[in-house]
Amino acid sequence: MNQNEQEKTNQAVGKQTIRFACPPAILSRASIVGDMEGQGPLASYFDQIEPDPAFGMDSWEEGESEMVRRAVQTAITKSGIAKENIRYIFGGDLLGQLIGSTFGLKDFQIPIFGLYGACSTCGEALSLAAMTVNAGYASHVIAVTSSHFGGAEKQFRFPLEYGNQRPLSSTWTVTGSGAFLVSATSPDQPMKEYPRITSVTTGKIVDYGVRDNMNMGACMAPAAADVIYQCLEDLAVKPSHFDKIITGDLGKVGSEILIKLLRDNDYDIEKQHMDCGVCIFDNEEQDTHSGGSGCGCAAVTLAGYILHQLESNEWKRVLFVPTGALLSTVSFNEGQTIPGVAHAVVIEHIE
Amino acid sequence: MNQNEQEKTNQAVGKQTIRFACPPAILSRASIVGDMEGQGPLASYFDQIEPDPAFGMDSWEEGESEMVRRAVQTAITKSGIAKENIRYIFGGDLLGQLIGSTFGLKDFQIPIFGLYGACSTCGEALSLAAMTVNAGYASHVIAVTSSHFGGAEKQFRFPLEYGNQRPLSSTWTVTGSGAFLVSATSPDQPMKEYPRITSVTTGKIVDYGVRDNMNMGACMAPAAADVIYQCLEDLAVKPSHFDKIITGDLGKVGSEILIKLLRDNDYDIEKQHMDCGVCIFDNEEQDTHSGGSGCGCAAVTLAGYILHQLESNEWKRVLFVPTGALLSTVSFNEGQTIPGVAHAVVIEHIE
């Protein structure tokens, strides 16, 4: 192995982590959300709040696609990068066969990698985007994910028209799409003025045998604990290395389990931990129970609030960990468990 | 930009192609199929033919997961590589929320990237696998996809119990899973004894406005034509550069459209073209109409037949182009079109 090879290989650290030689920059970001999110505590951070649940289209699903289209278009416009210079899109959503992404992204005519990691997809998309530009395969790529309350309830739970009562452990799918323009850097042009992705830790599927689809937090917490533990081990750092350790949509119930599981493994993250699902709604006031969830939850919280905090130097370094519950109505109805998966992305803004 | 960087960046050629500096090797491959495929013309090339449609489990979906598990385990066993040295799995299937892959892959405890590109997913998985090992992020990774006739019909079309009549343009979803162990090479260890992935061309979503879910070939052919055209342009080669140009599951109807579309753009691929969907069944004898289809169709034809032809030097270089139709029952029932996507992978065995 020559030195060039050696250098590249050394980017893989520990069991599951890649530490980038040239940390990719998040050049721009966009967040498009629905009415409910626009009434929540993070409202002022979002690019667009749309009162029409169909986003001017004929159905929730088409509305989700329109939201995705707007998020990507806004991220491109804000970056000032010509669309022709964006080489790939990494995107996904919660709907079966990714129709939210398909119809939202098709008109951009940019080569596409469709992804599915349930609500962890934002972490998966940012990981592959960063891996791609750091390797020199592209100068600019887009990572985007979305979810829609109406479309998700219709697909996974009950028709909204039933007015079904929801248990307190259940979460409220966020209507939102977050898009990120991720760009290559080099030693000569490190782009330190932007938040940069310095490492990614890819999660394994973790199955504790939970079967309650109204308690997704409990399904996902073990996967989040697993990938956070491995990230800390691989990078040989303590939780205090980060200003925040931010999970995607564990909600109140799942967050408690996460903190306990990591404490059992000698890491106490309680001081650093926050959860996008807990932050995005005023869960008491808005009656969203355990918190927000969905592919869009972590994405718009990152695109809106978290990156703002990094850009304005409120925080220097965060561990962003979107969390996903791996089920479909078919697997659930056939009595399968609900395994979880989570992907960790370290984002820093240190000039 | 230093020389190291420059070298890496130059791997991106043309608009949509990456030509690998160190072409990743396909160290091993496995194909697990159902009864129908085991009665087809490629039967002798498959690793396992399973007569039970549920693969010993309780449902088609669990059967598909068992098939995925066997494919990955067989590929690992044949390679002689320890499971612990496999850093990532890139995998996906056709079922909503990828439950085929989730439950088939969870017990391997290998970090996972879930992918969805409909029946093009095998091309997407091999592309990302090759990009990952070539970049030095991993020494060994797995790419795997699957589909199941029963599960797919139940999800996308009609309950099998209806005994619905199928139009002649329709295809027959292949019950099969193909897995590939993709490994890093270096100038010192080029691993020329194995077939190697020398370039990948990532497709865009192409929508010609077709709405007939019983004529998927017509939906996918424009996307296949688009990515094959771009691959030939980016690499600046003629169709005769390849021994074979192999689409995933266009079937007879889609293949004719593909050839015509490329002829309109001054490329004649008729001599080189073959389609996995046309080859995998004896479509007259087995009554499979336009041909086989599904995430498993291209995967098992590659894992079984195509790589055998390359390894035995029958062919030197192929362009492998799995093709996907992007729809769900929801998008279809809401009157949306069926866009296509295809991803091209060049595989060579030139010692």
XYZ file of C-alpha atoms in Angstrom:
702
model
C 0.000 0.000 0.000
C 1.529 3.304 -1.028
C 1.333 6.449 1.051
C -1.618 7.852 -0.840
C -3.567 4.686 -0.080
C -2.437 4.659 3.503
C -3.655 8.204 4.015
C -7.017 7.366 2.612
C -7.417 4.189 4.619
C -6.581 5.937 7.842
C -9.789 7.925 7.488
C -11.603 4.801 8.674
C -11.217 4.885 12.447
C -12.350 2.288 14.950
C -15.194 -0.028 14.063
C -17.793 2.161 12.395
C -16.423 5.680 11.923
C -14.914 7.662 9.068
C -12.992 10.806 10.024
C -12.678 13.009 6.957
C -9.286 14.252 5.789
C -11.032 17.239 4.156
C -14.226 17.783 6.182
C -17.058 18.630 3.796
C -18.764 21.992 4.316
C -22.505 22.568 4.608
C -22.639 25.505 2.208
C -26.354 26.101 2.527
C -29.471 24.663 4.111
C -33.211 25.021 3.748
C -36.208 24.053 5.856
C -39.807 24.014 4.657
C -42.462 23.095 7.231
C -46.206 22.880 7.780
C -48.580 24.881 9.922
C -48.160 22.886 13.126
C -44.361 23.236 13.039
C -44.841 26.932 12.305
C -46.674 27.268 15.617
C -43.897 25.524 17.540
C -40.920 26.955 19.408
C -38.543 26.740 16.404
C -40.829 28.655 14.018
C -38.504 31.614 13.562
C -35.698 29.390 12.271
C -37.530 27.895 9.280
C -37.294 29.230 5.721
C -40.950 28.687 4.854
C -44.064 27.853 6.852
C -46.904 26.656 4.629
C -50.453 26.766 6.038
C -51.931 24.468 3.328
C -51.317 20.813 4.298
C -51.320 19.879 0.576
C -48.842 22.668 -0.249
C -51.092 23.805 -3.058
C -51.314 20.318 -4.603
C -54.104 17.723 -4.722
C -52.988 15.292 -2.020
C -50.749 15.009 1.021
C -48.292 12.909 -0.965
C -48.045 15.434 -3.776
C -47.790 18.099 -1.096
C -44.807 16.303 0.416
C -43.141 16.216 -3.005
C -43.763 19.928 -3.440
C -42.191 20.527 -0.036
C -39.111 18.497 -1.062
C -38.862 20.436 -4.308
C -39.025 23.755 -2.464
C -36.420 22.662 0.098
C -33.912 21.634 -2.566
C -34.590 24.709 -4.683
C -34.178 26.985 -1.672
C -30.903 25.332 -0.647
C -29.569 25.687 -4.190
C -30.666 29.321 -4.477
C -29.199 30.245 -1.093
C -25.866 28.636 -1.988
C -25.394 30.551 -5.222
C -24.098 27.310 -6.809
C -25.402 26.588 -10.320
C -27.670 23.533 -10.443
C -25.432 22.042 -13.151
C -22.562 21.892 -10.664
C -24.476 19.694 -8.235
C -23.512 16.164 -9.136
C -25.717 13.990 -6.935
C -28.779 14.065 -4.722
C -28.976 11.725 -1.729
C -32.587 11.669 -0.630
C -35.385 9.728 0.966
C -38.647 9.834 2.870
C -41.010 7.583 4.819
C -43.564 6.771 2.157
C -43.522 3.329 0.560
C -41.199 3.263 -2.478
C -40.037 6.831 -1.673
C -42.712 8.579 -3.701
C -42.284 11.789 -1.703
C -38.708 12.090 -2.939
C -39.297 10.712 -6.448
C -41.897 13.250 -7.491
C -40.231 16.089 -5.607
C -36.792 15.524 -7.098
C -37.424 14.303 -10.635
C -37.507 17.707 -12.298
C -34.069 18.724 -11.017
C -32.475 16.224 -13.427
C -29.616 15.529 -11.036
C -28.315 11.930 -10.642
C -29.950 10.421 -7.587
C -29.302 7.894 -4.858
C -32.587 6.942 -3.157
C -32.159 6.098 0.525
C -34.266 4.532 3.232
C -33.364 4.444 6.901
C -36.783 5.402 8.274
C -36.390 8.563 10.367
C -32.595 8.091 10.419
C -32.431 8.835 6.687
C -31.174 12.387 7.229
C -28.082 10.963 8.947
C -27.634 8.391 6.183
C -27.970 11.048 3.461
C -25.494 13.422 5.125
C -23.061 10.536 5.679
C -23.064 9.416 2.046
C -23.009 13.024 0.827
C -19.942 13.778 2.943
C -18.243 10.502 1.974
C -18.817 11.317 -1.703
C -17.420 14.843 -1.731
C -14.527 14.029 0.602
C -13.498 11.239 -1.805
C -13.333 13.746 -4.644
C -16.241 12.231 -6.585
C -18.129 15.533 -6.623
C -17.677 19.180 -5.677
C -21.284 19.700 -4.592
C -24.089 17.331 -3.662
C -27.502 17.666 -2.024
C -28.807 15.684 0.967
C -32.549 15.941 1.551
C -35.263 14.169 3.537
C -38.917 14.788 4.271
C -42.032 13.580 6.048
C -45.680 14.635 6.148
C -48.085 14.138 9.047
C -51.117 13.360 6.868
C -49.265 11.007 4.517
C -47.520 9.177 7.347
C -50.649 8.711 9.487
C -52.530 7.432 6.426
C -49.744 4.991 5.624
C -48.679 3.758 9.039
C -51.599 4.265 11.415
C -55.237 5.221 10.909
C -57.111 7.453 8.477
C -57.111 10.901 10.081
C -60.890 11.026 9.587
C -61.296 8.376 12.315
C -60.120 10.918 14.873
C -58.353 8.054 16.634
C -57.096 8.629 20.166
C -53.334 8.440 20.432
C -51.475 7.093 23.483
C -49.142 9.454 25.352
C -46.081 7.497 24.208
C -46.897 8.158 20.547
C -45.206 10.828 18.470
C -46.474 13.338 15.920
C -44.972 13.060 12.436
C -43.397 16.357 11.427
C -44.527 17.918 8.161
C -41.252 19.225 6.874
C -38.366 18.848 4.489
C -34.756 19.788 5.166
C -32.167 20.087 2.385
C -28.415 20.587 2.641
C -25.847 21.520 0.034
C -22.682 19.659 0.981
C -19.446 20.761 -0.668
C -15.881 19.501 -0.977
C -13.068 21.285 0.826
C -9.316 20.982 0.494
C -6.302 21.848 2.678
C -5.952 25.063 0.647
C -9.656 25.845 0.859
C -10.873 24.418 4.148
C -14.014 26.604 4.106
C -13.841 27.131 7.833
C -16.503 29.825 7.613
C -19.114 27.063 7.180
C -20.171 24.247 9.493
C -18.299 21.127 8.422
C -18.953 17.415 8.710
C -15.839 16.043 10.374
C -16.850 12.428 10.895
C -19.685 9.963 10.409
C -20.499 6.788 12.349
C -22.813 4.394 10.522
C -25.282 2.456 12.627
C -26.225 -1.195 12.776
C -29.790 -2.461 13.018
C -30.556 -3.024 16.704
C -33.542 -5.129 17.721
C -34.611 -5.270 21.378
C -37.817 -7.059 20.419
C -40.167 -4.109 21.018
C -43.477 -4.520 19.143
C -45.406 -1.354 20.073
C -45.831 0.943 17.059
C -47.238 3.631 19.345
C -43.948 3.719 21.255
C -41.332 4.273 18.584
C -38.997 5.986 21.050
C -38.494 2.693 22.852
C -37.832 0.929 19.518
C -35.166 3.414 18.457
C -33.390 4.248 21.718
C -31.214 1.081 21.733
C -29.969 1.833 18.192
C -29.193 5.429 19.165
C -27.337 4.255 22.257
C -25.382 1.752 20.181
C -24.176 4.246 17.557
C -23.447 7.025 20.077
C -21.431 4.581 22.185
C -19.475 3.430 19.138
C -18.878 6.987 17.944
C -17.443 7.998 21.345
C -15.272 4.871 21.396
C -14.058 5.225 17.795
C -13.168 8.903 18.220
C -11.864 8.286 21.772
C -13.762 11.253 23.191
C -16.118 11.875 26.127
C -19.675 13.223 25.762
C -18.374 16.633 26.908
C -16.392 16.808 23.642
C -19.697 17.938 22.139
C -21.781 20.987 23.012
C -24.828 18.941 22.149
C -25.629 15.301 21.408
C -28.824 15.554 19.386
C -31.073 12.596 18.640
C -33.702 12.712 15.915
C -37.076 11.715 17.254
C -36.828 9.610 20.386
C -39.318 11.860 22.113
C -39.565 12.094 25.873
C -40.005 8.364 26.426
C -37.151 7.273 24.166
C -34.769 9.939 25.456
C -35.041 8.598 28.987
C -34.260 5.095 27.780
C -31.273 6.349 25.761
C -29.730 8.139 28.716
C -30.182 5.087 30.912
C -28.697 2.699 28.316
C -25.590 4.848 27.861
C -25.205 5.291 31.614
C -25.146 1.492 31.872
C -22.163 1.676 29.509
C -20.357 4.348 31.519
C -21.234 7.341 29.363
C -23.421 10.062 30.860
C -24.873 12.236 28.100
C -27.688 13.818 30.100
C -26.068 17.292 30.134
C -25.410 17.332 26.386
C -28.488 15.495 25.163
C -31.333 17.107 23.304
C -33.910 15.523 20.972
C -35.304 17.184 17.851
C -38.699 15.588 18.524
C -38.851 17.152 21.962
C -37.725 20.609 20.726
C -39.778 21.061 17.590
C -43.174 21.215 19.296
C -44.374 22.605 22.590
C -45.584 19.102 23.361
C -47.842 20.127 26.276
C -49.395 23.090 24.533
C -49.614 21.526 21.063
C -50.826 18.123 22.326
C -48.161 16.250 20.366
C -47.593 13.799 23.234
C -44.101 12.287 23.270
C -42.790 14.689 20.591
C -42.252 15.117 16.874
C -40.999 12.357 14.606
C -40.390 11.507 10.965
C -37.674 11.928 8.334
C -38.435 15.633 8.343
C -38.137 16.141 12.112
C -34.364 15.843 12.431
C -33.849 17.377 8.974
C -35.682 20.656 9.572
C -34.366 20.965 13.126
C -30.844 20.652 11.731
C -31.490 22.902 8.733
C -33.327 25.470 10.820
C -32.135 25.558 14.396
C -28.985 23.454 14.887
C -26.963 24.854 11.978
C -28.018 28.348 13.015
C -26.599 27.710 16.463
C -23.338 26.472 14.937
C -23.087 29.308 12.409
C -23.651 31.902 15.109
C -21.014 30.256 17.316
C -23.483 29.415 20.087
C -22.183 25.871 19.724
C -18.867 24.677 18.329
C -19.416 20.976 17.845
C -22.486 18.736 17.840
C -23.139 15.034 17.440
C -26.259 14.740 15.277
C -27.959 11.331 15.483
C -31.194 10.847 13.507
C -33.024 7.740 14.677
C -35.234 5.364 12.689
C -37.770 2.645 13.471
C -37.724 -0.104 10.850
C -41.241 -1.329 10.245
C -43.995 -1.347 7.686
C -47.658 -2.040 8.221
C -47.011 -5.467 6.677
C -44.178 -6.385 9.038
C -46.119 -5.000 11.999
C -49.328 -6.837 11.125
C -47.386 -10.043 10.603
C -46.168 -9.783 14.206
C -42.571 -8.794 13.541
C -40.593 -6.709 16.008
C -39.676 -3.065 15.329
C -35.880 -2.820 15.112
C -34.151 0.556 15.176
C -31.241 2.145 13.349
C -29.399 5.443 13.861
C -26.557 7.194 12.090
C -24.239 9.697 13.797
C -22.751 12.760 12.097
C -20.300 15.143 13.783
C -20.766 18.736 12.649
C -18.311 21.415 13.757
C -17.905 25.119 13.210
C -14.420 25.952 14.396
C -12.834 28.770 12.411
C -5.316 21.488 -4.470
C -2.377 19.147 -3.905
C -1.577 16.225 -6.148
C -3.323 13.678 -3.973
C -6.523 15.722 -4.206
C -6.126 16.258 -7.909
C -5.803 12.546 -8.523
C -8.938 11.867 -6.595
C -11.005 14.550 -8.255
C -10.085 13.367 -11.702
C -11.974 10.173 -11.008
C -15.174 12.092 -11.755
C -15.417 12.026 -15.551
C -18.009 13.724 -17.722
C -21.379 14.540 -16.273
C -22.398 11.478 -14.284
C -19.531 8.977 -14.201
C -16.841 8.004 -11.714
C -13.885 6.031 -13.094
C -12.108 4.340 -10.219
C -8.395 4.820 -9.674
C -8.299 1.441 -7.905
C -11.166 -0.576 -9.405
C -12.859 -2.533 -6.608
C -12.941 -6.315 -6.986
C -16.004 -8.513 -6.660
C -14.390 -11.082 -4.409
C -17.428 -13.332 -4.132
C -21.061 -13.503 -5.119
C -24.119 -15.517 -4.150
C -27.533 -16.091 -5.700
C -30.506 -17.644 -3.918
C -33.666 -18.133 -5.978
C -37.135 -19.661 -5.884
C -38.648 -22.609 -7.682
C -39.732 -20.765 -10.827
C -36.236 -19.354 -11.393
C -34.850 -22.816 -10.741
C -36.845 -24.088 -13.703
C -35.525 -21.353 -15.992
C -32.573 -21.346 -18.382
C -30.098 -19.964 -15.813
C -30.839 -22.608 -13.161
C -27.378 -24.162 -13.218
C -25.715 -20.860 -12.322
C -27.504 -20.254 -9.020
C -26.105 -21.192 -5.605
C -29.406 -22.337 -4.119
C -32.848 -23.082 -5.537
C -35.505 -23.213 -2.824
C -38.784 -24.966 -3.614
C -40.682 -23.475 -0.628
C -41.958 -19.981 -1.522
C -41.772 -18.999 2.172
C -38.201 -20.319 2.454
C -39.194 -22.244 5.581
C -40.714 -19.194 7.265
C -44.322 -18.141 7.947
C -44.887 -15.572 5.194
C -43.553 -14.424 1.833
C -42.031 -11.373 3.465
C -40.217 -13.387 6.103
C -39.223 -15.752 3.293
C -37.667 -12.873 1.395
C -35.691 -11.905 4.496
C -34.481 -15.479 4.883
C -33.386 -15.441 1.233
C -31.440 -12.189 1.829
C -29.821 -13.687 4.916
C -28.755 -16.784 2.977
C -27.397 -14.726 0.074
C -25.224 -12.567 2.319
C -24.069 -15.528 4.406
C -23.182 -17.494 1.270
C -21.228 -14.574 -0.220
C -19.304 -14.154 3.030
C -18.591 -17.873 3.348
C -17.422 -18.166 -0.276
C -15.079 -15.189 0.124
C -13.261 -16.548 3.155
C -13.343 -13.031 4.640
C -14.243 -12.838 8.345
C -17.586 -11.130 8.953
C -15.851 -8.695 11.320
C -13.818 -7.340 8.401
C -16.894 -6.350 6.428
C -17.491 -2.722 7.302
C -20.784 -1.875 5.585
C -23.800 -3.419 3.909
C -25.520 -1.536 1.078
C -28.901 -3.163 0.602
C -32.500 -2.773 -0.417
C -35.616 -4.405 -1.769
C -39.027 -3.556 -3.203
C -41.193 -3.895 -0.118
C -42.446 -0.741 1.587
C -39.927 0.492 4.183
C -37.432 -2.188 3.054
C -38.664 -4.885 5.429
C -37.151 -7.629 3.260
C -33.683 -6.228 3.876
C -34.246 -5.122 7.479
C -35.192 -8.516 8.827
C -32.747 -10.364 6.578
C -29.752 -8.248 7.503
C -30.285 -7.299 11.140
C -28.535 -10.310 12.667
C -25.265 -9.712 10.795
C -24.612 -6.668 13.006
C -22.806 -4.848 10.202
C -23.377 -1.075 9.743
C -26.003 -0.592 7.074
C -27.023 1.857 4.373
C -30.616 1.138 3.292
C -31.226 1.930 -0.374
C -34.235 2.262 -2.628
C -34.103 2.621 -6.388
C -36.892 0.164 -7.231
C -35.446 -2.578 -9.478
C -32.346 -0.426 -10.127
C -31.251 -0.868 -6.517
C -28.623 -3.487 -7.405
C -26.861 -0.876 -9.547
C -27.168 1.719 -6.799
C -25.814 -0.697 -4.172
C -22.836 -1.752 -6.313
C -22.098 1.898 -7.146
C -22.017 3.033 -3.519
C -20.128 -0.111 -2.476
C -17.453 0.530 -5.097
C -17.283 4.266 -4.280
C -16.812 3.403 -0.604
C -13.980 0.895 -0.952
C -12.210 2.862 -3.694
C -12.179 5.900 -1.385
C -10.428 3.855 1.286
C -13.331 3.950 3.728
C -13.479 0.156 3.953
C -11.600 -2.916 2.806
C -14.687 -5.046 2.305
C -18.384 -4.245 1.955
C -21.499 -6.144 0.893
C -24.022 -5.106 -1.753
C -27.300 -7.053 -1.721
C -30.800 -6.774 -3.159
C -33.847 -9.005 -3.315
C -37.409 -9.406 -4.497
C -40.146 -12.000 -4.032
C -42.947 -12.772 -6.460
C -45.590 -13.333 -3.791
C -44.652 -10.331 -1.684
C -44.423 -8.024 -4.693
C -47.731 -9.097 -6.245
C -49.440 -8.697 -2.886
C -47.980 -5.235 -2.452
C -48.172 -3.795 -5.949
C -50.891 -5.657 -7.827
C -53.555 -8.140 -6.753
C -53.787 -10.870 -4.127
C -52.500 -14.009 -5.835
C -55.666 -15.795 -4.720
C -57.689 -13.744 -7.219
C -55.950 -15.561 -10.063
C -55.985 -12.294 -11.978
C -55.191 -12.394 -15.678
C -52.027 -10.512 -16.579
C -51.503 -8.601 -19.843
C -48.698 -9.713 -22.150
C -46.719 -6.527 -21.466
C -46.537 -7.349 -17.747
C -43.496 -8.868 -16.099
C -43.044 -11.586 -13.474
C -41.270 -10.526 -10.267
C -38.237 -12.718 -9.682
C -37.983 -14.497 -6.341
C -34.308 -14.122 -5.659
C -31.548 -12.389 -3.775
C -28.075 -11.622 -5.068
C -25.218 -10.608 -2.776
C -21.739 -9.359 -3.669
C -18.637 -8.929 -1.567
C -16.862 -5.868 -2.949
C -13.262 -5.322 -1.905
C -10.654 -2.578 -2.134
C -7.685 -2.977 -4.444
C -4.463 -0.978 -4.717
C -1.816 -0.473 -7.388
C 0.271 -3.099 -5.577
C -2.653 -5.488 -5.226
C -4.899 -4.887 -8.217
C -6.653 -8.254 -7.738
C -6.886 -8.789 -11.456
C -7.960 -12.366 -10.923
C -11.425 -11.085 -9.953
C -14.012 -9.149 -11.942
C -13.587 -5.483 -11.071
C -15.891 -2.483 -11.089
C -14.052 0.076 -13.195
C -16.668 2.821 -13.394
C -20.187 3.747 -12.336
C -22.663 6.129 -13.987
C -25.467 7.281 -11.706
C -28.860 7.812 -13.299
C -31.362 10.629 -13.134
C -35.100 10.130 -12.740
C -36.633 10.126 -16.225
C -40.379 10.616 -16.649
C -41.994 10.118 -20.058
C -45.454 10.304 -18.517
C -46.271 6.594 -18.837
C -49.027 5.539 -16.406
C -49.442 1.804 -17.152
C -48.274 -0.311 -14.202
C -48.675 -3.421 -16.325
C -46.076 -2.085 -18.772
C -43.080 -1.309 -16.596
C -40.677 -1.856 -19.474
C -42.024 1.231 -21.209
C -41.689 3.228 -17.964
C -38.058 2.242 -17.450
C -36.659 2.181 -20.997
C -36.187 5.982 -21.233
C -34.176 6.016 -17.982
C -32.036 3.132 -19.214
C -31.449 4.886 -22.534
C -30.518 8.090 -20.693
C -27.916 6.518 -18.415
C -26.420 4.271 -21.123
C -26.109 7.282 -23.432
C -24.415 9.315 -20.709
C -22.080 6.455 -19.781
C -20.940 6.070 -23.410
C -20.467 9.838 -23.690
C -18.647 10.210 -20.367
C -16.277 7.325 -21.080
C -16.014 8.325 -24.764
C -16.551 4.763 -25.968
C -18.810 3.029 -28.493
C -21.259 0.244 -27.607
C -18.767 -2.256 -29.096
C -16.403 -1.375 -26.201
C -18.531 -3.819 -24.208
C -19.123 -7.499 -24.856
C -22.580 -7.032 -23.417
C -24.806 -4.130 -22.399
C -27.160 -5.704 -19.891
C -30.351 -4.066 -18.664
C -32.155 -5.249 -15.550
C -35.773 -5.952 -16.282
C -37.035 -4.099 -19.333
C -38.475 -7.296 -20.697
C -39.204 -7.755 -24.374
C -41.369 -4.659 -24.709
C -39.005 -2.298 -22.909
C -35.925 -3.663 -24.679
C -37.334 -2.739 -28.065
C -38.042 0.807 -26.848
C -34.532 1.103 -25.396
C -32.854 0.100 -28.638
C -34.974 2.533 -30.606
C -34.345 5.424 -28.212
C -30.582 4.939 -28.355
C -30.652 4.570 -32.138
C -32.364 7.969 -32.250
C -29.277 9.256 -30.417
C -26.829 7.608 -32.796
C -25.892 4.635 -30.655
C -26.812 1.167 -31.878
C -26.636 -1.333 -29.020
C -28.713 -4.103 -30.571
C -25.744 -6.451 -31.019
C -24.525 -6.030 -27.443
C -27.837 -5.735 -25.647
C -29.311 -8.382 -23.395
C -31.892 -8.056 -20.630
C -31.839 -10.039 -17.380
C -35.646 -10.176 -17.414
C -35.651 -11.784 -20.843
C -32.890 -14.304 -19.957
C -33.949 -15.521 -16.542
C -37.136 -17.259 -17.660
C -38.112 -19.156 -20.767
C -40.890 -16.621 -21.194
C -42.888 -18.685 -23.728
C -42.616 -21.946 -21.874
C -42.939 -20.518 -18.358
C -45.746 -18.075 -19.263
C -43.951 -15.132 -17.704
C -45.042 -12.798 -20.513
C -42.653 -9.857 -21.064
C -39.982 -11.294 -18.741
C -38.705 -11.306 -15.181
C -38.479 -8.193 -13.044
C -37.723 -7.025 -9.518
C -34.725 -6.059 -7.410
C -33.707 -9.705 -7.435
C -33.839 -10.160 -11.215
C -30.722 -8.208 -12.148
C -29.012 -9.208 -8.892
C -29.222 -12.977 -9.304
C -28.515 -12.809 -13.037
C -25.341 -10.861 -12.236
C -24.408 -13.036 -9.258
C -25.179 -16.246 -11.136
C -24.691 -15.926 -14.860
C -22.957 -12.636 -15.765
C -20.081 -12.853 -13.286
C -19.591 -16.491 -14.273
C -19.204 -15.409 -17.887
C -16.649 -12.776 -16.863
C -14.740 -15.086 -14.535
C -14.498 -17.768 -17.216
C -13.300 -15.180 -19.759
C -16.291 -15.651 -22.042
C -16.726 -11.909 -21.756
C -14.120 -9.284 -20.877
C -16.207 -6.227 -20.144
C -19.902 -5.618 -19.552
C -22.087 -2.601 -18.897
C -24.591 -3.669 -16.247
C -27.658 -1.405 -16.025
C -30.387 -2.371 -13.528
C -33.591 -0.486 -14.236
C -36.273 0.710 -11.819
C -39.859 1.953 -12.067
C -40.619 4.527 -9.391
C -44.155 4.055 -8.161
C -46.159 2.927 -5.191
C -49.785 1.861 -5.077
C -50.506 5.265 -3.518
C -48.827 7.286 -6.278
C -50.395 5.040 -8.927
C -53.888 5.255 -7.464
C -53.579 9.030 -7.154
C -52.965 9.196 -10.911
C -49.265 9.977 -10.886
C -46.990 8.906 -13.724
C -44.426 6.105 -13.362
C -40.946 7.613 -13.773
C -37.912 5.377 -14.248
C -34.343 5.359 -12.997
C -31.321 3.230 -13.945
C -27.740 3.033 -12.742
C -24.855 1.781 -14.904
C -21.893 -0.209 -13.605
C -18.944 -1.272 -15.769
C -17.538 -4.635 -14.724
C -14.359 -5.951 -16.343
C -12.230 -9.040 -16.012
C -9.011 -8.224 -17.787
C -6.025 -9.950 -16.206
